[in-house]
The first five atom37 places (N, CA, C, CB, O) and aatype in JSON, in Angstrom:
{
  "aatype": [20, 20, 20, 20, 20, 20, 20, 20, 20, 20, 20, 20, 20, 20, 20, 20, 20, 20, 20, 20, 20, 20, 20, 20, 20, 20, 20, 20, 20, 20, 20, 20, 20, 20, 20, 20, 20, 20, 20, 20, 20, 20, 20, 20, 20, 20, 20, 20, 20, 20, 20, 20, 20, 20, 20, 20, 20, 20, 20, 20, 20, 20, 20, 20, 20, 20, 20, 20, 20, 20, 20, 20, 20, 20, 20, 20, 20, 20, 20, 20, 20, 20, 20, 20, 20, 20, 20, 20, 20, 20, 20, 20, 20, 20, 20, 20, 20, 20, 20, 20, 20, 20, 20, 20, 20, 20, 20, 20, 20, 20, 20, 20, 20, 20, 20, 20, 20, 20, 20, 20],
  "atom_mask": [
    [1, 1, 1, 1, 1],
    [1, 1, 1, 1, 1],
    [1, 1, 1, 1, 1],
    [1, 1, 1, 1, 1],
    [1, 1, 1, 1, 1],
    [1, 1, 1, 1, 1],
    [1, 1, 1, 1, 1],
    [1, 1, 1, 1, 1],
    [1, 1, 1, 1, 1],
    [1, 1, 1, 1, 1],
    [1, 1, 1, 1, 1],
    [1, 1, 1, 1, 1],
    [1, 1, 1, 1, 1],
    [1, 1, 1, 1, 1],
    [1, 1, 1, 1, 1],
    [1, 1, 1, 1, 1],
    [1, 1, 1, 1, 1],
    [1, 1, 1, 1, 1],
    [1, 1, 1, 1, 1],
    [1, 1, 1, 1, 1],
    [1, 1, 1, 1, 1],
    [1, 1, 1, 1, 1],
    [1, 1, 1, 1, 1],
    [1, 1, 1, 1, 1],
    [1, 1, 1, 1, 1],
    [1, 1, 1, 1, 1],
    [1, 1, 1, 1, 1],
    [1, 1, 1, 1, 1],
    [1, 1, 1, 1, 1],
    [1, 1, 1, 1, 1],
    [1, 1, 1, 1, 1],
    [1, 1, 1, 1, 1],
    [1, 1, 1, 1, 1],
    [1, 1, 1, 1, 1],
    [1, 1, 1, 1, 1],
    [1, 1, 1, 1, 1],
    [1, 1, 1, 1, 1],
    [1, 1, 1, 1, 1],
    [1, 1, 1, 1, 1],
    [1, 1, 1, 1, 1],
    [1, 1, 1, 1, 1],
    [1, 1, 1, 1, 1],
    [1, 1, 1, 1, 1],
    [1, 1, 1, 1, 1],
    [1, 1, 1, 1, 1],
    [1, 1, 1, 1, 1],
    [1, 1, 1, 1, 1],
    [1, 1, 1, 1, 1],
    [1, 1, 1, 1, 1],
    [1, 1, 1, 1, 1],
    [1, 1, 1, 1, 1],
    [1, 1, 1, 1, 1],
    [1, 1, 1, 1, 1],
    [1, 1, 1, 1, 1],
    [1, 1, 1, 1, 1],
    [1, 1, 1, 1, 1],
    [1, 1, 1, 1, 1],
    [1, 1, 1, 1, 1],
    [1, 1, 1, 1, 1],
    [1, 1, 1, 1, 1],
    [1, 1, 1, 1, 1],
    [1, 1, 1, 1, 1],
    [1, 1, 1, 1, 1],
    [1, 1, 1, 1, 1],
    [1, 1, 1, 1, 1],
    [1, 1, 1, 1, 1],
    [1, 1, 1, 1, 1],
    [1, 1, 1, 1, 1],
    [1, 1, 1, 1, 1],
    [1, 1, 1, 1, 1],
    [1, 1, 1, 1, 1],
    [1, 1, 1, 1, 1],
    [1, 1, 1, 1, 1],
    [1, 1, 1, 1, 1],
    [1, 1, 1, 1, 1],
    [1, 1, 1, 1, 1],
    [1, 1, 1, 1, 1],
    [1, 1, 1, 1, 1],
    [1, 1, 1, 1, 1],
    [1, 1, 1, 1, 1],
    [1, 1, 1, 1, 1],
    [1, 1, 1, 1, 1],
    [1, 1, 1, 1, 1],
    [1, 1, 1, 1, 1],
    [1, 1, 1, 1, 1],
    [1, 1, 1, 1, 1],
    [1, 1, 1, 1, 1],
    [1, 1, 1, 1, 1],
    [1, 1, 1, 1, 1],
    [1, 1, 1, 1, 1],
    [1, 1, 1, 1, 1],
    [1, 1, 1, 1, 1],
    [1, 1, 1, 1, 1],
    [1, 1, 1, 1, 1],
    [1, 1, 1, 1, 1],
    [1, 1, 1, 1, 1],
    [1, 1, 1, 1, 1],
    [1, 1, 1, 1, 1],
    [1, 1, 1, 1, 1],
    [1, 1, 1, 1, 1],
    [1, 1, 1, 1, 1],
    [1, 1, 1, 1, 1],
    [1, 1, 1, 1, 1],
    [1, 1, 1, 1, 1],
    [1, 1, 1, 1, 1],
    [1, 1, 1, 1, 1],
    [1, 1, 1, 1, 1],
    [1, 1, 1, 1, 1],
    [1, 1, 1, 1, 1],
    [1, 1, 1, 1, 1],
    [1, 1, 1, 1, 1],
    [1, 1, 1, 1, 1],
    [1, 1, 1, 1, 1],
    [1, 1, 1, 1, 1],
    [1, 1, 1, 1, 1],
    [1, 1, 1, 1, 1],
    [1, 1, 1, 1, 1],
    [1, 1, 1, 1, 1],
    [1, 1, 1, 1, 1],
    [1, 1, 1, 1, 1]
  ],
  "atom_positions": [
    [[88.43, 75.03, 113.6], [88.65, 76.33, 114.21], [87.84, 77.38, 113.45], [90.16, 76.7, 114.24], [87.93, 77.56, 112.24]],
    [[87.04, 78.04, 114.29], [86.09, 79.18, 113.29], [87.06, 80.28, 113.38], [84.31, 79.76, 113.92], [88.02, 80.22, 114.15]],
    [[86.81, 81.29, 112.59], [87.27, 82.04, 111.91], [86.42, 83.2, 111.62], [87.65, 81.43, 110.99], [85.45, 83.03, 110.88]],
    [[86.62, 84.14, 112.02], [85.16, 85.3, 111.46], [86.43, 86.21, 110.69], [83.87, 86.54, 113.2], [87.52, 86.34, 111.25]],
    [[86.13, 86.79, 109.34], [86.74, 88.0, 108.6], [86.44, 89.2, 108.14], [87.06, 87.73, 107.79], [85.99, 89.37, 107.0]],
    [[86.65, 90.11, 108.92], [85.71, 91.56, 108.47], [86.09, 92.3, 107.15], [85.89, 92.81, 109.66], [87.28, 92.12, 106.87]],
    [[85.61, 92.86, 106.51], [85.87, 93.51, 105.32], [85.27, 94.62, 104.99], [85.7, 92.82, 104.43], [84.18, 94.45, 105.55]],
    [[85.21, 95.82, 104.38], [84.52, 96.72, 103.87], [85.39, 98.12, 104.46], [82.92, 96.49, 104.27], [85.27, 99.23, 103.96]],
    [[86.18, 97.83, 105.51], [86.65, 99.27, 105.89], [87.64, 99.89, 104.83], [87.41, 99.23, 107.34], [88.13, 99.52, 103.76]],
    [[87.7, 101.0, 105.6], [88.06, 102.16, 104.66], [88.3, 103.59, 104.9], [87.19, 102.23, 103.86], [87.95, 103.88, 106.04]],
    [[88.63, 104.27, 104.45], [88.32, 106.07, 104.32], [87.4, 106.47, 104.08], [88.86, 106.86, 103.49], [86.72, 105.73, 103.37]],
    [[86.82, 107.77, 104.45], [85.68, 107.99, 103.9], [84.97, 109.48, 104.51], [84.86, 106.67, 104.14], [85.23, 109.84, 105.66]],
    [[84.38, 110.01, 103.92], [84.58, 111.2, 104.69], [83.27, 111.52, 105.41], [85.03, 112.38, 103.78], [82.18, 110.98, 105.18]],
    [[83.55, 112.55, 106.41], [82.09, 112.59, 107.4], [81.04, 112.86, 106.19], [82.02, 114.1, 108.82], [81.27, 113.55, 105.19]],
    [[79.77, 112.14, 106.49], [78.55, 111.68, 106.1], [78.53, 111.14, 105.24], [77.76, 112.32, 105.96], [77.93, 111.36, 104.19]],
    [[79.24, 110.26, 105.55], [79.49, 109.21, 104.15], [79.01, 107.72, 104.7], [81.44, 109.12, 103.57], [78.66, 107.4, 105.83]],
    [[79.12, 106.87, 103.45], [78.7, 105.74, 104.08], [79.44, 104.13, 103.89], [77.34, 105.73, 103.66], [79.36, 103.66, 102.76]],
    [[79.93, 103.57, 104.6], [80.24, 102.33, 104.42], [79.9, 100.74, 104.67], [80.94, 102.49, 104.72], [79.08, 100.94, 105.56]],
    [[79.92, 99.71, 104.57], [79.16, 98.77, 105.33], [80.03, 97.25, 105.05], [77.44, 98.81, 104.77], [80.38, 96.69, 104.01]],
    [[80.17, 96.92, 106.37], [81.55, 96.16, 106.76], [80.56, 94.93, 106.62], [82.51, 96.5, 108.48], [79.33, 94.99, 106.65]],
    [[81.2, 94.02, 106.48], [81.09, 92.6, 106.59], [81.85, 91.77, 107.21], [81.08, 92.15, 105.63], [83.04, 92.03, 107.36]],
    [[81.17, 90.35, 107.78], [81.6, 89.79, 108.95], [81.1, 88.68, 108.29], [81.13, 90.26, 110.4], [79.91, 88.37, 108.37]],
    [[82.45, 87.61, 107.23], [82.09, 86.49, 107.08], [82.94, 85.04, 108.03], [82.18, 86.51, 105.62], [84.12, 84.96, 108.39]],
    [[82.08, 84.3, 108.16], [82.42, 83.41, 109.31], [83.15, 81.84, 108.23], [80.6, 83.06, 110.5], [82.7, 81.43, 107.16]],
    [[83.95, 81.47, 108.75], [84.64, 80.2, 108.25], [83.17, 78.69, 108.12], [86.17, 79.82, 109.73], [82.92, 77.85, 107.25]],
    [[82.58, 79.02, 109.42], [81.52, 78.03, 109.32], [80.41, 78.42, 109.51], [81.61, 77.07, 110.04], [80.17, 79.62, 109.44]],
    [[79.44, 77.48, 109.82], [78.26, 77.69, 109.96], [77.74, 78.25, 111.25], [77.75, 76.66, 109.66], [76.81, 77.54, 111.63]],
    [[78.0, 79.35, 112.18], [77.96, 79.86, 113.44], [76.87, 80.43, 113.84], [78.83, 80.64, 113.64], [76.19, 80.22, 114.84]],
    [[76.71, 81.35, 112.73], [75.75, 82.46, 113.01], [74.34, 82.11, 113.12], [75.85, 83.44, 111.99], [73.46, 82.97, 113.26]],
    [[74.16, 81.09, 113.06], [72.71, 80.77, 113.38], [72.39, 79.91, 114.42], [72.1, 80.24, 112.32], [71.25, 79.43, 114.48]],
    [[73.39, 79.61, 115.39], [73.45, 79.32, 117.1], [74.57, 80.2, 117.62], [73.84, 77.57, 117.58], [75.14, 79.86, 118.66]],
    [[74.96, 81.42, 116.9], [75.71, 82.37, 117.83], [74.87, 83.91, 117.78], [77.44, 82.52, 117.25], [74.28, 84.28, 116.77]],
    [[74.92, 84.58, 118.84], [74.48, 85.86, 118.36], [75.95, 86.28, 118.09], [73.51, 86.84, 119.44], [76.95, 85.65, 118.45]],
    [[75.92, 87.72, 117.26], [77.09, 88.54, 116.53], [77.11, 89.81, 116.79], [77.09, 88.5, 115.12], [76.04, 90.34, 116.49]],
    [[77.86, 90.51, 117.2], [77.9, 91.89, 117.85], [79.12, 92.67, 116.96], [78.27, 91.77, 119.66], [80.06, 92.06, 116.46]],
    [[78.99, 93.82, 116.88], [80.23, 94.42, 116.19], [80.7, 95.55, 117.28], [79.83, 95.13, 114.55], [79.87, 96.35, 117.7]],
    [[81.91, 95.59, 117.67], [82.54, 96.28, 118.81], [83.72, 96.96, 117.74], [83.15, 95.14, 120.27], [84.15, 96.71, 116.61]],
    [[84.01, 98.23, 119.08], [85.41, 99.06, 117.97], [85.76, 99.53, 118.96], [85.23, 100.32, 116.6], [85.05, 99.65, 119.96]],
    [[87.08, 99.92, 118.85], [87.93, 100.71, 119.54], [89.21, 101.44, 118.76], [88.37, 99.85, 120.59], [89.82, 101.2, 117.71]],
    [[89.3, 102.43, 119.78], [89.96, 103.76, 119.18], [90.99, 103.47, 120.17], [89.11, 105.42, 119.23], [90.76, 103.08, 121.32]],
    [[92.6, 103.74, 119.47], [93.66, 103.68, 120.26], [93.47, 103.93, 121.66], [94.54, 104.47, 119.8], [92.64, 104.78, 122.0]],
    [[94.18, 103.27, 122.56], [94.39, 103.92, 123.79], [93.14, 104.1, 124.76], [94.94, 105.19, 123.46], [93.0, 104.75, 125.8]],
    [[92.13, 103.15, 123.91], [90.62, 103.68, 124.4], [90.04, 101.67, 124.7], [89.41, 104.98, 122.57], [90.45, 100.69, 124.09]],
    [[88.96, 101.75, 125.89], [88.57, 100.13, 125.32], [87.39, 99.93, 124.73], [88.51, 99.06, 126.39], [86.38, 100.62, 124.58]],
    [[87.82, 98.48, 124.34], [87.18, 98.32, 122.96], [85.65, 98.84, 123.73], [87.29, 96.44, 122.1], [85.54, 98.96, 124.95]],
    [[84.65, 99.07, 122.85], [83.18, 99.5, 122.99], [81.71, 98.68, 122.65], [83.16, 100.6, 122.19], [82.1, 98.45, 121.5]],
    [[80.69, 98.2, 122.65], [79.9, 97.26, 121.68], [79.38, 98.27, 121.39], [79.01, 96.02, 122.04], [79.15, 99.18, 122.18]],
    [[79.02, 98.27, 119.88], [78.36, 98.87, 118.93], [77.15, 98.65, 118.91], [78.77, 98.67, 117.9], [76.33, 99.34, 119.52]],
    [[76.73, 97.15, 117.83], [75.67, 96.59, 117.93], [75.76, 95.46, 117.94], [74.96, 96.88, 117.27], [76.88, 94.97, 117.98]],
    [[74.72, 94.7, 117.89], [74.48, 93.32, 118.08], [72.97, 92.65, 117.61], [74.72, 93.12, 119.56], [71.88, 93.18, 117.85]],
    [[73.14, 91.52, 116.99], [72.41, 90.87, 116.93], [71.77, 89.29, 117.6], [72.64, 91.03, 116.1], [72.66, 88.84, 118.33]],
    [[71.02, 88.7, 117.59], [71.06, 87.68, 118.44], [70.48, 86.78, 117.79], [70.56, 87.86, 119.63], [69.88, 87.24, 116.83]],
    [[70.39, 85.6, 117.91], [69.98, 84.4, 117.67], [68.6, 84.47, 116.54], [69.69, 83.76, 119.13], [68.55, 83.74, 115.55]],
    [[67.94, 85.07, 116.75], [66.46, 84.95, 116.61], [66.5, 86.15, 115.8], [65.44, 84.95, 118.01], [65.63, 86.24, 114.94]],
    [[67.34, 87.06, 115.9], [67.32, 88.07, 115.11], [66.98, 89.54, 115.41], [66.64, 87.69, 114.32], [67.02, 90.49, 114.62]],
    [[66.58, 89.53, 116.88], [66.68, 90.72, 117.34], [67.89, 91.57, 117.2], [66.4, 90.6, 118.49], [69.01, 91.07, 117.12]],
    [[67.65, 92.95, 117.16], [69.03, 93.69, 116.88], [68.58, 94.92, 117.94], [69.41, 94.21, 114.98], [67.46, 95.27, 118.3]],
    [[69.86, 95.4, 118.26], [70.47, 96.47, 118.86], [71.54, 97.6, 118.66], [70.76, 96.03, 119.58], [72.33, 97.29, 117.77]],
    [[71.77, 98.71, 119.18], [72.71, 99.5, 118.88], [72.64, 100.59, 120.0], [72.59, 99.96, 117.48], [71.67, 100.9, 120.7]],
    [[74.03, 101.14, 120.0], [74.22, 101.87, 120.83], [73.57, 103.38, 120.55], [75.53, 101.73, 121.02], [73.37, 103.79, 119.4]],
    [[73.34, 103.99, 121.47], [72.66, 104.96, 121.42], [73.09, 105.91, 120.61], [72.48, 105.34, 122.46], [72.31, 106.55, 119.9]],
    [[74.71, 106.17, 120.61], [75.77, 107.11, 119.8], [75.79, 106.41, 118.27], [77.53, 107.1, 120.62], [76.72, 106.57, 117.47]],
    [[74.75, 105.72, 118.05], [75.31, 105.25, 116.39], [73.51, 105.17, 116.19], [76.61, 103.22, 116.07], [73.07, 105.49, 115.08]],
    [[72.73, 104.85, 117.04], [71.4, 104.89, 116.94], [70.67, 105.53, 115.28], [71.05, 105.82, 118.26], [71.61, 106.18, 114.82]],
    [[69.71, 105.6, 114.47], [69.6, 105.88, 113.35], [70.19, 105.99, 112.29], [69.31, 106.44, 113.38], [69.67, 106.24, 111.2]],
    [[71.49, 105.8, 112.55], [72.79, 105.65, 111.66], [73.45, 104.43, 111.14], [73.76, 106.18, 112.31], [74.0, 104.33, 110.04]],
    [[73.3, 103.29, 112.25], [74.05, 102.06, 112.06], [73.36, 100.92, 111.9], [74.87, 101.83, 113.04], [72.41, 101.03, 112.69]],
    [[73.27, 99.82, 111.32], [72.27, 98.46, 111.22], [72.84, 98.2, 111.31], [71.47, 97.81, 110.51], [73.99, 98.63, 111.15]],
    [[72.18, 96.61, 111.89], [73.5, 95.38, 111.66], [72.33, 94.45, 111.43], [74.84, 94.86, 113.22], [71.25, 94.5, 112.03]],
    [[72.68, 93.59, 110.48], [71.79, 92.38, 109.62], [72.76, 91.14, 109.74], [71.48, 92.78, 107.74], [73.8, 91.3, 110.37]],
    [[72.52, 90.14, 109.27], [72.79, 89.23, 109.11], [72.07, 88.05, 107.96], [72.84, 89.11, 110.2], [70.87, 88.13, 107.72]],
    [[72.79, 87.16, 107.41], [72.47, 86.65, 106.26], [73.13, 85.08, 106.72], [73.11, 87.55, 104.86], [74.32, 84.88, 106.5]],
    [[72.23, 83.97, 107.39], [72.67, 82.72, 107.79], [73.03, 82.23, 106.57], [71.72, 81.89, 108.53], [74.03, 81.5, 106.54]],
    [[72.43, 82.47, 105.53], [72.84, 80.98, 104.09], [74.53, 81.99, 103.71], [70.97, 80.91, 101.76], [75.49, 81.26, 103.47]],
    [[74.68, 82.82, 103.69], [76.12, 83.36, 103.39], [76.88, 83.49, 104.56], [76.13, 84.71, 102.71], [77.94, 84.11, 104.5]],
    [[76.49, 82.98, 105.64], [77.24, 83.25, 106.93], [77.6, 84.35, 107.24], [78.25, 82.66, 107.08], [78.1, 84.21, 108.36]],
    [[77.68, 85.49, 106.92], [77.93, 86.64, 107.04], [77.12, 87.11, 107.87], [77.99, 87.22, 106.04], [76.07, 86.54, 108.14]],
    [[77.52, 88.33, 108.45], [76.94, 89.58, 109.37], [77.43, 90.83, 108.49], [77.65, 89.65, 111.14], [78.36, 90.93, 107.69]],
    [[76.49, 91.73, 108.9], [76.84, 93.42, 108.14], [76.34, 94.28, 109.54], [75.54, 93.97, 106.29], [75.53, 94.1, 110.45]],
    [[77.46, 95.48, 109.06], [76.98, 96.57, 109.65], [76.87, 97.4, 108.7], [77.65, 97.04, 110.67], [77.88, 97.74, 108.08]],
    [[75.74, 97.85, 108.42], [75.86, 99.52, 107.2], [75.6, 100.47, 107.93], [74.68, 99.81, 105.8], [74.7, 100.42, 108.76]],
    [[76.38, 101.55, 107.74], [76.89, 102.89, 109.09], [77.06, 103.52, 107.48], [78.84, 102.69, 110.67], [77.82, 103.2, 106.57]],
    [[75.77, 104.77, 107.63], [75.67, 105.93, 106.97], [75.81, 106.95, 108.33], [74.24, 106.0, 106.01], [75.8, 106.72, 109.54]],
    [[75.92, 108.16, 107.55], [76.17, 109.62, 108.08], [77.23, 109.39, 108.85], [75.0, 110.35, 108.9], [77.04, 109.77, 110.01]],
    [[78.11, 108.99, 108.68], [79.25, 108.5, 109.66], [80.04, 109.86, 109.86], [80.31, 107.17, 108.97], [80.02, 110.72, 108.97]],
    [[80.63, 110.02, 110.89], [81.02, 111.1, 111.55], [82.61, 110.87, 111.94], [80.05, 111.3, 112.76], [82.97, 109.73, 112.21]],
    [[83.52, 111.94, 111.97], [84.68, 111.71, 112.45], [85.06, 110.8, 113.78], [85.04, 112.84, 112.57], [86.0, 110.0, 113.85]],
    [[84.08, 111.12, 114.83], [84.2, 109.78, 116.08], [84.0, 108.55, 115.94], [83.38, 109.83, 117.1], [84.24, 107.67, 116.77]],
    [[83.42, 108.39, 114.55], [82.94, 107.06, 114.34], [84.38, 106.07, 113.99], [81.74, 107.11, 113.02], [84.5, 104.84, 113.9]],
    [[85.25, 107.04, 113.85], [86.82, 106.6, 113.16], [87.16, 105.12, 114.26], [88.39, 108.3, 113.45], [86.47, 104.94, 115.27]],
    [[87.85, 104.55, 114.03], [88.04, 103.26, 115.19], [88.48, 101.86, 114.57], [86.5, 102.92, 116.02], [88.45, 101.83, 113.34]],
    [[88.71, 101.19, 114.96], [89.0, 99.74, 114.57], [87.85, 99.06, 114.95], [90.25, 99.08, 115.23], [87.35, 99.41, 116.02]],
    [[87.26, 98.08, 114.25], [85.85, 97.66, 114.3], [86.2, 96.12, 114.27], [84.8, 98.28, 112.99], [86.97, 95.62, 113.45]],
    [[85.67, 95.55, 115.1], [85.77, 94.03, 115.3], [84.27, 93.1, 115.52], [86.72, 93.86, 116.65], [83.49, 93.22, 116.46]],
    [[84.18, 92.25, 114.46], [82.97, 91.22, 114.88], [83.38, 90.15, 116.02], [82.48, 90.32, 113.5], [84.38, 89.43, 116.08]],
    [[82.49, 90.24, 116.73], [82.73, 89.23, 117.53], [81.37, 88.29, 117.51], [83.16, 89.8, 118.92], [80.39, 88.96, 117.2]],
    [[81.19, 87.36, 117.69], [79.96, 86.01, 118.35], [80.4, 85.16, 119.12], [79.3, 84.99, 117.36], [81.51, 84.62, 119.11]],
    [[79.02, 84.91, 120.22], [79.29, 83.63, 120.94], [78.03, 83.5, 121.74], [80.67, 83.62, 121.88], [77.09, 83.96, 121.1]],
    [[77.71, 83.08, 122.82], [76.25, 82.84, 123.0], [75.86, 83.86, 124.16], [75.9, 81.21, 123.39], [74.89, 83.84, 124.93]],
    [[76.9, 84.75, 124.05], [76.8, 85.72, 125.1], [77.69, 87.19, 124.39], [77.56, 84.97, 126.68], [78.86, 87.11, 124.75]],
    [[77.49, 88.2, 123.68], [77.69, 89.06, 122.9], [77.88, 90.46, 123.81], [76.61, 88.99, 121.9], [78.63, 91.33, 123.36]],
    [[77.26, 90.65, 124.95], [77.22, 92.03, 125.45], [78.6, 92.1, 126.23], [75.84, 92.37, 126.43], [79.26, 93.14, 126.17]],
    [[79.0, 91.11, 126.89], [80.43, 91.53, 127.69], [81.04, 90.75, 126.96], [80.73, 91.3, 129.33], [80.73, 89.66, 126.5]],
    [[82.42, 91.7, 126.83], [83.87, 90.94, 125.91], [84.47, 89.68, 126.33], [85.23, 91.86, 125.97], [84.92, 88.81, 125.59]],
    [[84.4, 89.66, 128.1], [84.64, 88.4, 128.5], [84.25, 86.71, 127.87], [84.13, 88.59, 129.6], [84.94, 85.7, 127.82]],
    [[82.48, 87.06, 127.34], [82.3, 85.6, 127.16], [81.99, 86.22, 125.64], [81.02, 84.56, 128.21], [80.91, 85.8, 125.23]],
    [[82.49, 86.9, 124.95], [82.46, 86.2, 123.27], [83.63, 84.98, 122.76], [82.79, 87.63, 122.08], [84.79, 84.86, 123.17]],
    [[82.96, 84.17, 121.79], [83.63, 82.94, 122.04], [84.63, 82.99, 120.73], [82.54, 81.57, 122.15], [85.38, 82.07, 120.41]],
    [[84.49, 84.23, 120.05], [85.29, 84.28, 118.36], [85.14, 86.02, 118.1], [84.11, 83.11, 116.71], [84.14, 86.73, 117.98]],
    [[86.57, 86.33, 118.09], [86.76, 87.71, 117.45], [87.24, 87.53, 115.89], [87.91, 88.59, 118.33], [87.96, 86.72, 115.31]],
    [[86.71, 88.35, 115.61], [87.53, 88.8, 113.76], [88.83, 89.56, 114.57], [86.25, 90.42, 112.26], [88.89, 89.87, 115.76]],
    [[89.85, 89.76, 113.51], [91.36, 90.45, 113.01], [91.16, 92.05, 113.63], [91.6, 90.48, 110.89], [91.94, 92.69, 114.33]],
    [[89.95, 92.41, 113.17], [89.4, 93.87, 112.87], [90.01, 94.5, 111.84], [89.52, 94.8, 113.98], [91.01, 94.15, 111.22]],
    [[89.05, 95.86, 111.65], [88.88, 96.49, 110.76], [89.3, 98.15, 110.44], [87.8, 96.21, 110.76], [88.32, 98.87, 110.63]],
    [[90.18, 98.72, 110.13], [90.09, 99.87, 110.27], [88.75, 100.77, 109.63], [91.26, 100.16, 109.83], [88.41, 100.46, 108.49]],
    [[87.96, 101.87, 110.32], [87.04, 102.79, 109.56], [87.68, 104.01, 110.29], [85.25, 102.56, 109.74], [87.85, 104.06, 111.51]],
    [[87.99, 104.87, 109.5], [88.52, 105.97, 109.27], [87.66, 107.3, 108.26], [89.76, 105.46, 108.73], [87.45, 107.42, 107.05]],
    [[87.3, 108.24, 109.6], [85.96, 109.27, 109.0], [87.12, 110.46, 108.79], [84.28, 109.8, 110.41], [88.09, 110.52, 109.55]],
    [[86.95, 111.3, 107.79], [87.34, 112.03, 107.83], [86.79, 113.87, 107.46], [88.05, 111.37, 107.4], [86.31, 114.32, 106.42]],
    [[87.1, 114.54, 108.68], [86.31, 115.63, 108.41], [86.63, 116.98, 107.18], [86.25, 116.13, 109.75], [85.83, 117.9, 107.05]]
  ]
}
């Protein structure tokens, strides 16, 4: 059973910077792409960014110059590092992978999630 575990969240105050990690139980990430999605109470979840197979990356327009997302196959891990972070950026942050990353329907493994909490 895979397993993805996010880590790095936190407090932190607007323009500040944090950078979450997304380590996987097995060896995934290098036949899964990995996307990091969040959601804010009462709100649905959102995709952030994403990476893919080969290593192309993406991000949403509202985090655009602000947010990376990398990945590291020999540590299994995924990262997002999110500088200048802003009070909206506040949310529960979840890694997800599977061979299809853009709709929530076909990711095949969520993480727990993460609280990030901006504060102005």
């Amino acid at each position: 059973q895979v397993q993805l575990m996010e880590s790095g969240g936190g407090l932190v105050q607007a323009g500040g910077s944090l950078t979450l990690s997304c380590a996987a139980s097995g060896s995934i990430f290098s036949t899964n792409a990995v996307a990091w999605y969040r959601q804010v109470s009462g709100k649905q979840r959102e995709l952030v960014a994403g990476i893919s197979i080969g290593g192309n990356t993406n991000v949403v327009d509202s985090v655009k110059g602000r947010f990376t997302i990398s990945r590291d196959n020999s540590e299994n891990t995924v990262y997002l590092q999110m500088n200048h972070l802003k009070p909206e950026d506040t949310a529960v942050y979840y890694c997800a992978a599977g061979k299809i990353i853009s709709t929530m329907g076909f990711v095949s493994y969520w993480g727990q999630g993460i609280q990030v909490t901006v504060s102005s």
